[in-house]
Coordinates of C-alpha atoms in Angstrom, one line a residue:
X1 CA 8.9 79.8 39.2
X2 CA 10.9 79.0 42.5
X3 CA 9.6 80.5 46.0
X4 CA 10.7 83.4 47.4
X5 CA 11.8 82.3 51.1
X6 CA 12.8 85.2 53.8
X7 CA 13.7 83.7 57.2
X8 CA 11.5 81.0 57.7
X9 CA 8.8 82.2 55.8
X10 CA 7.8 81.3 52.2
X11 CA 6.2 83.4 49.6
X12 CA 4.8 83.0 45.7
X13 CA 6.0 86.8 44.8
X14 CA 9.1 88.5 44.8
X15 CA 7.4 91.8 44.7
X16 CA 7.2 93.9 48.0
X17 CA 5.2 97.1 47.6
X18 CA 4.3 100.0 49.7
X19 CA 1.5 101.7 51.0
X20 CA 2.5 105.2 50.9
X21 CA 1.1 108.4 48.6
X22 CA -1.4 106.6 47.1
X23 CA -4.4 109.4 46.1
X24 CA -6.7 106.9 48.1
X25 CA -7.0 103.8 50.2
X26 CA -9.6 102.1 47.6
X27 CA -6.5 102.9 44.8
X28 CA -4.1 101.8 47.4
X29 CA -5.5 98.8 47.9
X30 CA -6.7 97.9 44.4
X31 CA -3.2 98.6 43.1
X32 CA -1.7 95.6 45.7
X33 CA -4.3 93.1 44.8
X34 CA -3.2 94.2 41.2
X35 CA 0.6 93.9 42.3
X36 CA 0.2 90.3 43.8
X37 CA 2.6 91.0 46.1
X38 CA 2.2 89.2 49.5
X39 CA 4.3 91.6 51.5
X40 CA 3.6 95.5 52.0
X41 CA 5.7 97.9 54.2
X42 CA 4.3 100.6 56.0
X43 CA 6.5 103.3 57.9
X44 CA 5.5 103.4 61.7
X45 CA 6.6 107.0 61.7
X46 CA 4.7 108.4 58.9
X47 CA 1.7 106.3 58.5
X48 CA -2.0 107.4 58.2
X49 CA -3.8 104.7 60.2
X50 CA -7.2 105.6 59.0
X51 CA -8.5 107.1 55.8
X52 CA -10.5 110.2 57.1
X53 CA -13.5 110.0 54.4
X54 CA -13.9 106.1 55.1
X55 CA -12.7 105.6 58.7
X56 CA -11.0 102.2 57.0
X57 CA -7.6 101.2 58.7
X58 CA -4.9 100.6 57.0
X59 CA -3.6 97.2 58.8
X60 CA -6.8 95.9 59.4
X61 CA -7.6 96.0 55.3
X62 CA -3.4 94.6 54.6
X63 CA -4.5 91.5 56.9
X64 CA -7.9 91.1 55.4
X65 CA -6.1 90.6 52.2
X66 CA -3.9 88.0 53.9
X67 CA -1.0 90.7 53.3
X68 CA 2.6 90.5 55.7
X69 CA 2.8 94.0 57.1
X70 CA 6.9 94.8 57.0
X71 CA 6.8 98.0 59.8
X72 CA 9.7 99.8 58.9
X73 CA 11.9 102.6 60.4
X74 CA 11.6 105.4 58.0
X75 CA 11.9 109.1 59.1
X76 CA 14.7 107.7 61.7
X77 CA 18.5 109.6 61.4
X78 CA 20.0 108.0 64.2
X79 CA 20.4 104.0 65.3
X80 CA 18.7 105.1 69.0
X81 CA 15.4 106.5 67.1
X82 CA 15.0 103.4 64.6
X83 CA 15.5 100.8 67.2
X84 CA 13.1 102.6 69.1
X85 CA 10.6 102.6 66.5
X86 CA 11.0 99.0 65.9
X87 CA 10.2 98.0 69.1
X88 CA 7.0 99.8 68.8
X89 CA 6.2 98.0 65.4
X90 CA 6.8 94.9 67.3
X91 CA 4.4 96.0 70.0
X92 CA 1.5 97.6 68.1
X93 CA 1.7 94.6 65.5
X94 CA 2.8 91.7 67.2
X95 CA 5.8 91.3 64.4
X96 CA 9.7 90.9 64.6
X97 CA 9.6 91.6 61.2
X98 CA 10.9 94.9 60.8
X99 CA 12.6 97.5 57.4
X100 CA 15.3 99.3 58.9
X101 CA 16.3 102.5 57.6
X102 CA 18.4 104.6 59.4
X103 CA 18.8 107.9 56.5
X104 CA 21.9 110.0 56.9
X105 CA 21.0 113.1 54.7
X106 CA 17.4 114.9 54.2
X107 CA 18.2 115.8 50.6
X108 CA 19.2 112.4 49.4
X109 CA 17.7 110.0 51.6
X110 CA 21.2 108.0 51.3
X111 CA 21.7 105.7 54.7
X112 CA 23.8 106.5 57.3
X113 CA 26.2 103.6 57.3
X114 CA 27.3 103.6 60.9
X115 CA 24.1 103.9 62.4
X116 CA 22.3 101.5 60.2
X117 CA 25.1 98.8 61.1
X118 CA 25.1 99.9 64.7
X119 CA 21.1 99.5 64.4
X120 CA 20.9 96.6 62.6
X121 CA 23.4 94.8 65.2
X122 CA 21.3 95.4 68.4
X123 CA 17.9 94.5 66.4
X124 CA 19.1 90.9 65.3
X125 CA 20.5 90.5 69.3
X126 CA 16.8 91.8 70.1
X127 CA 15.4 88.6 67.9
X128 CA 14.2 91.0 64.6
X129 CA 14.1 89.8 61.4
X130 CA 15.9 92.9 59.9
X131 CA 15.6 94.0 56.0
X132 CA 17.9 96.9 56.2
X133 CA 18.0 99.9 53.1
X134 CA 21.1 99.7 52.4
X135 CA 23.3 101.6 49.7
X136 CA 24.5 99.7 47.1
X137 CA 28.2 99.0 48.5
X138 CA 29.2 95.2 48.5
X139 CA 31.3 95.6 51.8
X140 CA 28.5 97.3 53.9
X141 CA 25.9 94.3 52.5
X142 CA 28.2 91.5 53.1
X143 CA 29.1 93.1 56.8
X144 CA 24.8 92.9 57.1
X145 CA 24.7 89.5 56.5
X146 CA 27.5 88.7 58.5
X147 CA 25.7 90.5 61.6
X148 CA 22.7 88.5 60.7
X149 CA 20.2 90.2 58.5
X150 CA 17.8 87.9 56.8
X151 CA 18.1 89.9 53.5
X152 CA 19.6 92.6 52.2
X153 CA 18.1 95.5 50.5
X154 CA 20.6 98.2 48.7
X155 CA 19.0 100.8 46.3
X156 CA 19.1 101.0 42.5
X157 CA 18.9 105.0 43.1
X158 CA 17.6 107.6 45.3
X159 CA 14.1 106.9 47.3
X160 CA 11.5 108.0 45.0
X161 CA 13.7 109.2 41.8
X162 CA 12.5 106.7 39.8
X163 CA 16.2 106.8 38.2
X164 CA 15.9 103.3 37.7
X165 CA 19.5 101.1 38.3
X166 CA 22.2 103.3 38.5
X167 CA 24.7 101.2 39.5
X168 CA 24.1 97.4 38.0
X169 CA 27.7 96.5 38.4
X170 CA 27.7 96.7 42.2
X171 CA 24.6 94.9 42.2
X172 CA 26.2 91.8 40.3
X173 CA 29.1 92.3 42.5
X174 CA 26.5 92.0 45.8
X175 CA 24.8 89.1 44.3
X176 CA 28.3 87.2 44.3
X177 CA 28.8 88.3 48.0
X178 CA 26.2 88.0 49.6
X179 CA 23.9 84.3 50.2
X180 CA 20.5 85.9 51.7
X181 CA 18.0 87.5 49.7
X182 CA 19.4 90.5 47.7
X183 CA 15.9 92.9 47.1
X184 CA 16.5 95.9 45.1
X185 CA 14.7 98.6 47.4
X186 CA 14.2 102.9 45.8
X187 CA 14.6 104.1 42.4
X188 CA 12.6 101.9 40.4
X189 CA 10.3 104.0 38.1
X190 CA 9.0 101.8 35.5
X191 CA 8.4 98.2 34.8
X192 CA 11.7 97.9 32.8
X193 CA 13.8 98.7 35.7
X194 CA 11.9 95.7 37.5
X195 CA 12.6 93.7 34.9
X196 CA 16.8 94.6 35.0
X197 CA 16.9 94.4 38.8
X198 CA 15.7 90.6 38.7
X199 CA 17.5 89.9 35.6
X200 CA 20.9 91.0 37.9
X201 CA 20.1 88.3 40.0
X202 CA 18.1 90.0 42.5
X203 CA 15.6 87.8 44.5
X204 CA 13.2 90.5 44.8
X205 CA 12.2 94.4 44.0
X206 CA 10.9 96.6 46.6
X207 CA 9.1 99.7 45.2
X208 CA 6.8 102.2 46.0
X209 CA 6.3 105.8 44.5
X210 CA 6.4 104.3 41.1
X211 CA 3.4 102.7 41.3
X212 CA 1.5 105.0 44.0
X213 CA 2.2 108.0 41.7
X214 CA 2.0 106.6 38.6
X215 CA -0.8 108.2 36.5
X216 CA -2.6 105.1 36.5
X217 CA -1.6 103.3 40.1
X218 CA -3.5 99.6 39.3
X219 CA -2.2 99.4 35.9
X220 CA 1.6 99.7 36.5
X221 CA 1.0 97.5 39.9
X222 CA 0.0 95.1 37.2
X223 CA 3.2 96.0 34.8
X224 CA 5.4 95.7 37.9
X225 CA 4.5 92.3 38.5
X226 CA 4.8 91.3 35.1
X227 CA 8.2 92.8 35.3
X228 CA 9.1 90.8 38.1
X229 CA 8.5 87.5 37.0
X230 CA 9.8 88.1 33.5
X231 CA 12.9 89.1 35.1
X232 CA 13.5 86.2 37.3
X233 CA 12.4 83.9 34.1
X234 CA 15.0 85.6 32.5
X235 CA 17.9 85.1 34.7
X236 CA 16.6 82.0 35.4
X237 CA 17.0 81.3 31.8
X238 CA 20.3 82.6 31.0
X239 CA 21.2 85.3 28.7
X240 CA 23.2 85.0 25.4
X241 CA 26.5 86.6 25.5
X242 CA 27.1 90.3 24.3
X243 CA 29.4 90.9 21.1
X244 CA 30.4 93.6 19.3
X245 CA 29.4 92.4 15.7
X246 CA 26.5 90.2 14.2
X247 CA 26.1 86.3 14.0
X248 CA 23.6 85.2 11.9
X249 CA 21.1 83.2 13.5
X250 CA 20.6 80.5 10.5
X251 CA 22.8 78.3 9.8
X252 CA 25.3 79.1 6.7
X253 CA 25.3 74.9 5.4
X254 CA 22.9 74.0 2.6
X255 CA 22.4 77.8 1.5
X256 CA 21.5 78.4 -1.9
X257 CA 24.4 79.1 -4.7

């Protein structure tokens, strides 16, 4: 399968995984290993840095496993707060990677597009590699690409909803409009959702709750890995056209009379 590239870094896995909401650190690390993901996103404002029972450090655990740590600005409601959080992340973790989130509403957790665009522009100018969480709006995604973001990450459905890809048509339009990697972020509930995102032409899928809150997180992580791989292969293979009526798969010529 083709390698996956963000900015100047190349990965083999197209699944990005979150680190929040797992029953404990042990299950989290086992799930991440089962997912095959090479990028793990961590909230700088909400992260529990250590496991209170074992004293293990989250960042040390991820680095021991060779993971790329993608800090995010979850919980920020203004461009100012997001920019501050990004700078704290760069100083603390020595990385210019940032998953940019600027939330506009506590109930829906939809992005505030105006604040998001402003924060993205500032961070790109400051040398960050910006991966913005955004609405599934083609125009917003194109503007983020024009600003210089390294990828665009439209939601499939509201964060943590598990509703899947609610507007596949917009995702397809975004795929046609942008040249940077397209990563569905938020809303994936099960493996078929991840496969659908990849079949639409997405370059990757970022998820958290679907694995962390599953009855068996490690098994779900393995399912997500397979779904992303299968969806990507199906996209590259090219699906048959949809038809209203049947078409016989066997030839009509030479049939016994």
